[in-house]
CSV table of C-alpha atoms in Angstrom, one decimal:
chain,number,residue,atom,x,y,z
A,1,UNK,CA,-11.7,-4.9,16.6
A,2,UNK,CA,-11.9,-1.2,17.5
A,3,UNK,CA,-8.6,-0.3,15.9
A,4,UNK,CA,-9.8,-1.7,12.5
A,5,UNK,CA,-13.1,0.5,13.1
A,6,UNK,CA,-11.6,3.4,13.7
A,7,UNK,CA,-9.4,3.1,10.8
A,8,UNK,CA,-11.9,2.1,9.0
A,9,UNK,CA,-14.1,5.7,9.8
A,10,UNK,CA,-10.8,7.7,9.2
A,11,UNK,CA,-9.9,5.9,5.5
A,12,UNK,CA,-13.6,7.0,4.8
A,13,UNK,CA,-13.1,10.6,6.0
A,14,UNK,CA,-10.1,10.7,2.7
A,15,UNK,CA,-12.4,9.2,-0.3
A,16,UNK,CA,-14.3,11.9,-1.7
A,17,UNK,CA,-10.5,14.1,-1.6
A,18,UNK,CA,-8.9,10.9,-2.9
A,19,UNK,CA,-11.3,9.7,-5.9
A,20,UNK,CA,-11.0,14.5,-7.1
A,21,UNK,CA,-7.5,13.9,-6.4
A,22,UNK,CA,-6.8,10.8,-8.4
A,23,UNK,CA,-9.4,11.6,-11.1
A,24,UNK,CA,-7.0,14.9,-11.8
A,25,UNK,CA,-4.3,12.6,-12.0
A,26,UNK,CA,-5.3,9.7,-14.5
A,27,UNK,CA,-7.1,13.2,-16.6
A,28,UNK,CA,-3.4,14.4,-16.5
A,29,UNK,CA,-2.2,10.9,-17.8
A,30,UNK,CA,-0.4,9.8,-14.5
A,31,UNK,CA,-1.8,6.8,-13.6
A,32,UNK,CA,1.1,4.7,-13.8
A,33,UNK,CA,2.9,2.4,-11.1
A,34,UNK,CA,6.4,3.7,-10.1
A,35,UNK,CA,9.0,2.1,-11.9
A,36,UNK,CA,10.3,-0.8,-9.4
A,37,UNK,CA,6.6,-1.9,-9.6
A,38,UNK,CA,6.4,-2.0,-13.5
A,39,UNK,CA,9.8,-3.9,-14.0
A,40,UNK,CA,9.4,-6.2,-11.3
A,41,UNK,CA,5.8,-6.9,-11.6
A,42,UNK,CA,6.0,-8.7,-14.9
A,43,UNK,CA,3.4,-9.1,-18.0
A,44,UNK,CA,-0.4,-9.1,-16.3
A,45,UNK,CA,-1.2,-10.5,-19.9
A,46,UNK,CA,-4.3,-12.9,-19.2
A,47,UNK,CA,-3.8,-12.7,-15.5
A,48,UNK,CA,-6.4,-12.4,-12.7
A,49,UNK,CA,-5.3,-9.8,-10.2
A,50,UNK,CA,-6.6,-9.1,-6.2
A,51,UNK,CA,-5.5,-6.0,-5.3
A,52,UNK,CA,-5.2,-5.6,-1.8
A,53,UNK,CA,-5.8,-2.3,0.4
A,54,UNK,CA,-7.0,-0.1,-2.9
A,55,UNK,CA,-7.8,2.7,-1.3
A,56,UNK,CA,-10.1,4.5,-4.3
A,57,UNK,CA,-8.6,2.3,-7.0
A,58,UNK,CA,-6.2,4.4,-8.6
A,59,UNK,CA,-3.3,1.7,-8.6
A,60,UNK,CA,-6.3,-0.8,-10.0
A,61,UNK,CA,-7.0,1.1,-12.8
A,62,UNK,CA,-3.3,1.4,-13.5
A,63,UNK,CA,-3.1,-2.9,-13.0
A,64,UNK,CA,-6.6,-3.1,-15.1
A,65,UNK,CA,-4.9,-1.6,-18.5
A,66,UNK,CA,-2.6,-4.6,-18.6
A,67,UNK,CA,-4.4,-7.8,-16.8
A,68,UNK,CA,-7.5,-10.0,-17.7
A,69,UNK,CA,-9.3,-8.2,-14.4
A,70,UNK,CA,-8.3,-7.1,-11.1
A,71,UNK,CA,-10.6,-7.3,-7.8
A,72,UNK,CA,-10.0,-4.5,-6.0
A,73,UNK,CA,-10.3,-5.1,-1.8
A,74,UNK,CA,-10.9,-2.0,1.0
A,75,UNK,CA,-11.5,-2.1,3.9
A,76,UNK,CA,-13.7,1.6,3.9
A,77,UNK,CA,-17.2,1.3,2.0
A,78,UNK,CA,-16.7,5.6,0.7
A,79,UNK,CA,-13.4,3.8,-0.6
A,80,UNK,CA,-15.3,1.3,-2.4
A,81,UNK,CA,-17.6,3.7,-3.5
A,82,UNK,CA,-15.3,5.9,-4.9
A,83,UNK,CA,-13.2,3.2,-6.7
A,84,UNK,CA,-16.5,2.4,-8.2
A,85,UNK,CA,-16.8,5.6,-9.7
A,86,UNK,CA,-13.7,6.4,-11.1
A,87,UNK,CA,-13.5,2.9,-13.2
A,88,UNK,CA,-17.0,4.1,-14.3
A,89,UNK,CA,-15.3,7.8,-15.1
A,90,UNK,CA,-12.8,6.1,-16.9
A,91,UNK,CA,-14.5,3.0,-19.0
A,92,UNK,CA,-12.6,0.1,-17.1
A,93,UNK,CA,-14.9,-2.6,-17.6
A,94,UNK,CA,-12.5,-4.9,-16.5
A,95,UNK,CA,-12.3,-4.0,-12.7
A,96,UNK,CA,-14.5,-5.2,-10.1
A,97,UNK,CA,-14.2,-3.4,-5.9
A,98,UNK,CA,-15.6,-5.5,-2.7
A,99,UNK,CA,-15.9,-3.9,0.6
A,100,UNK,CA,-13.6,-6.7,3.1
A,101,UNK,CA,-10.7,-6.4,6.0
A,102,UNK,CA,-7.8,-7.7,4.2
A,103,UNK,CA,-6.8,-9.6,7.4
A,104,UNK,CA,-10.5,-11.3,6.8
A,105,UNK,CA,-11.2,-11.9,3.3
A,106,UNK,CA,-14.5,-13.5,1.9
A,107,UNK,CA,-14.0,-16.9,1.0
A,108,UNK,CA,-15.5,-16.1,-2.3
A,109,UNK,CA,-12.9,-14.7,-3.5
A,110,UNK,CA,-10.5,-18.1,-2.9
A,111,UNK,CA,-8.6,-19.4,-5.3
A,112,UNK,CA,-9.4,-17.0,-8.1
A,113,UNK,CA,-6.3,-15.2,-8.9
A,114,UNK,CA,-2.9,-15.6,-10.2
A,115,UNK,CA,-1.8,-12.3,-8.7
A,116,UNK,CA,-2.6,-10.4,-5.7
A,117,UNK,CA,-0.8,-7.1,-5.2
A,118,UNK,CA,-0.6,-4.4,-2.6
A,119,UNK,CA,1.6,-2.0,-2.8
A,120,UNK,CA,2.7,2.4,-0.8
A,121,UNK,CA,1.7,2.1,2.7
A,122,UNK,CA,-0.4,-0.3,3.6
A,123,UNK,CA,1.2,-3.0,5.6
A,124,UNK,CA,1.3,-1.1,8.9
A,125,UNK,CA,-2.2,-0.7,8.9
A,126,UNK,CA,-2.9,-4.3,9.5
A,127,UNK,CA,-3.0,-5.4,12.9
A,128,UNK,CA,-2.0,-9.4,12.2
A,129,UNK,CA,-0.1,-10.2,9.3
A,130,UNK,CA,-0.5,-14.2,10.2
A,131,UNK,CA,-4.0,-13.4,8.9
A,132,UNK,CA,-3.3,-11.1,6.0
A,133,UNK,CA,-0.8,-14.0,5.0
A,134,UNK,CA,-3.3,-16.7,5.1
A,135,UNK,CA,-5.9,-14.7,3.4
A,136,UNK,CA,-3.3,-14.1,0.4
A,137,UNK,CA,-2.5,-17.7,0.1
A,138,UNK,CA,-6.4,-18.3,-0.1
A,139,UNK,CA,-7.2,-16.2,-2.9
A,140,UNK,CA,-4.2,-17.8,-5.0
A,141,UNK,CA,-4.9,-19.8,-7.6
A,142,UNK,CA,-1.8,-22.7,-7.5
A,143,UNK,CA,1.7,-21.4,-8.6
A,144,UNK,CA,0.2,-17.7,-8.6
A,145,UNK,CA,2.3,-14.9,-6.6
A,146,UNK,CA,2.0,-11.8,-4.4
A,147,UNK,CA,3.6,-8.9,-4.9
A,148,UNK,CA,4.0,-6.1,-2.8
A,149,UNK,CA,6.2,-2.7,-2.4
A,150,UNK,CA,6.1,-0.7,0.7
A,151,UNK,CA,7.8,1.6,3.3
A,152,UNK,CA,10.8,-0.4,4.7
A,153,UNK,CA,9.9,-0.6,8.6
A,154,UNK,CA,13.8,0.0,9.2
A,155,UNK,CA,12.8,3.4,7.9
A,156,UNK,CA,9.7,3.7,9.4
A,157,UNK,CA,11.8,3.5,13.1
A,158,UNK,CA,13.0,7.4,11.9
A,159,UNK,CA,11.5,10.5,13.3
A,160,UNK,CA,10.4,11.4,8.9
A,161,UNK,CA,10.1,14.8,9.8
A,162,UNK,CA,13.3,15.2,11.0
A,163,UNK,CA,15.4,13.3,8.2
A,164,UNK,CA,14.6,16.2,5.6
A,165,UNK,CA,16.7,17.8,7.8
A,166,UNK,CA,19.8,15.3,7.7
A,167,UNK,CA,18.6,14.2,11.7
A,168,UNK,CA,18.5,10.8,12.2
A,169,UNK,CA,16.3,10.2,15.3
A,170,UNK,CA,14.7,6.6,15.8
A,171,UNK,CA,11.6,7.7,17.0
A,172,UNK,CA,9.8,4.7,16.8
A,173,UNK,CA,10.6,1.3,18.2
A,174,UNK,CA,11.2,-1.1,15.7
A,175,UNK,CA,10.3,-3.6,17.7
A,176,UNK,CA,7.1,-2.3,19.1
A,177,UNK,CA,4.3,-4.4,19.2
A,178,UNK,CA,1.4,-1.5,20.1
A,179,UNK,CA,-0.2,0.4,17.5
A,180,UNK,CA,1.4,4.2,17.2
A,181,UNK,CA,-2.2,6.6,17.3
A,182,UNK,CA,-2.5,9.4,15.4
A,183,UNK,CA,-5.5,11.8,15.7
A,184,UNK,CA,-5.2,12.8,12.0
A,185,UNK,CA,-4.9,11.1,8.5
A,186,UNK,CA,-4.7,12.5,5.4
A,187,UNK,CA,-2.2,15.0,3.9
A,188,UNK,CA,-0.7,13.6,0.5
A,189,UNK,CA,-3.8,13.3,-1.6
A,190,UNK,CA,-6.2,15.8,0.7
A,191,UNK,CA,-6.2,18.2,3.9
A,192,UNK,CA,-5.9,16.3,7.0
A,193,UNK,CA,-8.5,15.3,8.9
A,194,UNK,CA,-9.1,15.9,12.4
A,195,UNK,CA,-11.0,14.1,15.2
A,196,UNK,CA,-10.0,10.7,14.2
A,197,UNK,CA,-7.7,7.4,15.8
A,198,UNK,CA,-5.7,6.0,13.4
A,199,UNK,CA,-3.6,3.2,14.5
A,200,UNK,CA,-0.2,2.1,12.7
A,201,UNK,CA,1.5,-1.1,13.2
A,202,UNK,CA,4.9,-1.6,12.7
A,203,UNK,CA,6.2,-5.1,11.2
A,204,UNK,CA,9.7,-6.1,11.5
A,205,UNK,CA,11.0,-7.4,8.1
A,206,UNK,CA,11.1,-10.8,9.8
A,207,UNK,CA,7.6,-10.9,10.9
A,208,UNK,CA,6.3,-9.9,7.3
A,209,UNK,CA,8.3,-12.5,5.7
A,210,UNK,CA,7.6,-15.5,8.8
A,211,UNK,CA,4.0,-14.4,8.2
A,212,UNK,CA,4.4,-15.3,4.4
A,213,UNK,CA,6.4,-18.6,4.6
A,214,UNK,CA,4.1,-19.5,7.8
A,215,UNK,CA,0.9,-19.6,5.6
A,216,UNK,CA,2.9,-21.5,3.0
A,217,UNK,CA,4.3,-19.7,0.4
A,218,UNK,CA,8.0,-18.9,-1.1
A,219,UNK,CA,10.2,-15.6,-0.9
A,220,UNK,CA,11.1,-15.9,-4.7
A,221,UNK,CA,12.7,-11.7,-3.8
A,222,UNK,CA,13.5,-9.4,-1.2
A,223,UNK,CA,14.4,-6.2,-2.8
A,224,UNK,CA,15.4,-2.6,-0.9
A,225,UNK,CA,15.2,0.8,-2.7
A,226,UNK,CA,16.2,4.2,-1.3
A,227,UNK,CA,13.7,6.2,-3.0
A,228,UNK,CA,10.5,6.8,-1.4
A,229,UNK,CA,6.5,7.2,-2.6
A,230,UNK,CA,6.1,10.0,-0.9
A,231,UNK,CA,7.7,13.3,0.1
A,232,UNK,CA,7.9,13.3,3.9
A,233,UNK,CA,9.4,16.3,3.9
A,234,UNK,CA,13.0,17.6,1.6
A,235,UNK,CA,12.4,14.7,-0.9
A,236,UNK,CA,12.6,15.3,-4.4
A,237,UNK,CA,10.6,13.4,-7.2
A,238,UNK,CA,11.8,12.0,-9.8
A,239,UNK,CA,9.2,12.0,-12.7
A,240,UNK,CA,10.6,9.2,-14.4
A,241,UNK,CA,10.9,6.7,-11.7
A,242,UNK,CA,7.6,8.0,-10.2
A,243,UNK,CA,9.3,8.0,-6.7
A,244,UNK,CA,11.2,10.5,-4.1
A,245,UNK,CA,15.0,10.8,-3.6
A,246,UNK,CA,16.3,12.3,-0.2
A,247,UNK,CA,19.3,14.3,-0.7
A,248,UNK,CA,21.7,13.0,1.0
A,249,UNK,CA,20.8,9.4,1.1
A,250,UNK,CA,23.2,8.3,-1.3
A,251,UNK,CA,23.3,4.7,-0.1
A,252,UNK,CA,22.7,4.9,3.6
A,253,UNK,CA,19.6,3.2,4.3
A,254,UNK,CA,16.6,2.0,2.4
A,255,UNK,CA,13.1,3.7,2.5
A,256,UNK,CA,11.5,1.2,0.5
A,257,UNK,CA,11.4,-2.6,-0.2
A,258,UNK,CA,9.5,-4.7,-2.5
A,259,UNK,CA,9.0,-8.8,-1.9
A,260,UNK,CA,7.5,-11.4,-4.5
A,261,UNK,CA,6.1,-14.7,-3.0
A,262,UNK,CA,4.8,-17.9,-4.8
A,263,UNK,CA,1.8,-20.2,-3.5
């Protein structure tokens, strides 16, 4: 599929800025999962993980300190790569990374885990979450779960740049089945880069969880934050929950949303 190639070639373009970036971090003792992930995400004592969409393997590090071992999946080989490198930087012996298209996983992986995980802006780059679904009910071992935290999509409708503002502008349709293009990624963990097409996908909360219960597992939780994992402009971190507060948003819509299904 061209889309997946293209994002594909643009994910790579970030690696070698991600895997400085991230090293800094876990050097600086940051590599930690915000705090909705760590007190929903439960003991990994003993558990198999999958780790869906790991980007350079920050987040699979952070998993690795507390489960048996944890698979990390990207779609970009420099990703891969990368990932590679900083578990070997960092001792984690614990941690394996395979190159796949998390809408088309190996079926050597099936079966082998008791969690897979996915978490901060990831869904919307998946063209068919009937797949992705299917795939994650594969590599479940029987009465193992997936988690995931992400962007809510009722936020993603919003014009971001404009809400640091206090402007509410949907921007985007939230209905919209084509892919928005950008021609540049990047810009929280490196420069931008130019000269690519990187297509976004937005999922209705309905589709994500249809997608879930078609490929035969439960929604155990449905859970909506309005903090954010990133600062799209006027947020504010908050150290201790690891996440962004937008002034203002006091209650008036959620940015993020976390979900927990069983196979």
């Amino acid at each position: 599929m061209i889309e997946v190639e293209s994002n594909r070639h643009a994910w790579g373009m970030l690696a070698e800025d991600h895997y400085r970036h991230y090293r800094k971090r876990i050097e600086d003792g940051e590599n930690r999962l915000n705090a909705h992930i760590r007190e929903e995400l439960g003991d990994l004592a003993g558990k198999r993980v999958a780790h869906l969409q790991c980007n350079v393997g920050f987040d699979t590090l952070a998993l690795a300190e507390g489960a048996a071992h944890v698979t990390g999946v990207d779609l970009a080989p420099e990703n891969v790569r990368c990932a590679r490198m900083l578990a070997e930087d960092f001792g984690f012996a614990n941690v394996d990374f395979v190159e796949a298209d998390a809408c088309n996983l190996p079926a050597s992986l099936d079966g082998r885990y008791d969690v897979v995980f996915t978490s901060e802006g990831v869904l919307g780059w998946l063209p068919d979450l009937d797949s992705w679904a299917r795939g994650v009910r594969r590599l479940l071992a029987d009465g193992g779960f997936l988690y995931v935290f992400d962007s809510h999509p009722f936020y993603l409708a919003f014009d971001e740049d404009k809400l640091g503002r206090g402007e509410y502008d949907l921007a985007y349709p939230y209905f919209g089945k084509e892919p928005d293009v950008d021609d540049c990624i990047g810009g929280y963990a490196s420069e931008p880069k130019e000269g690519v097409e990187a297509y976004f996908w937005m999922h209705p909360v309905s589709d994500i969880l249809n997608a879930l219960i078609g490929a035969g597992l439960r929604i155990d939780a449905f859970n909506e934050f309005p903090e954010n994992f990133f600062d799209s402009g006027g947020h504010v971190l908050s150290p201790e929950k690891g996440l962004y507060e937008l002034p203002g948003n006091d209650g008036r819509f959620p940015m993020t949303f976390s979900l927990r299904a069983s196979a």
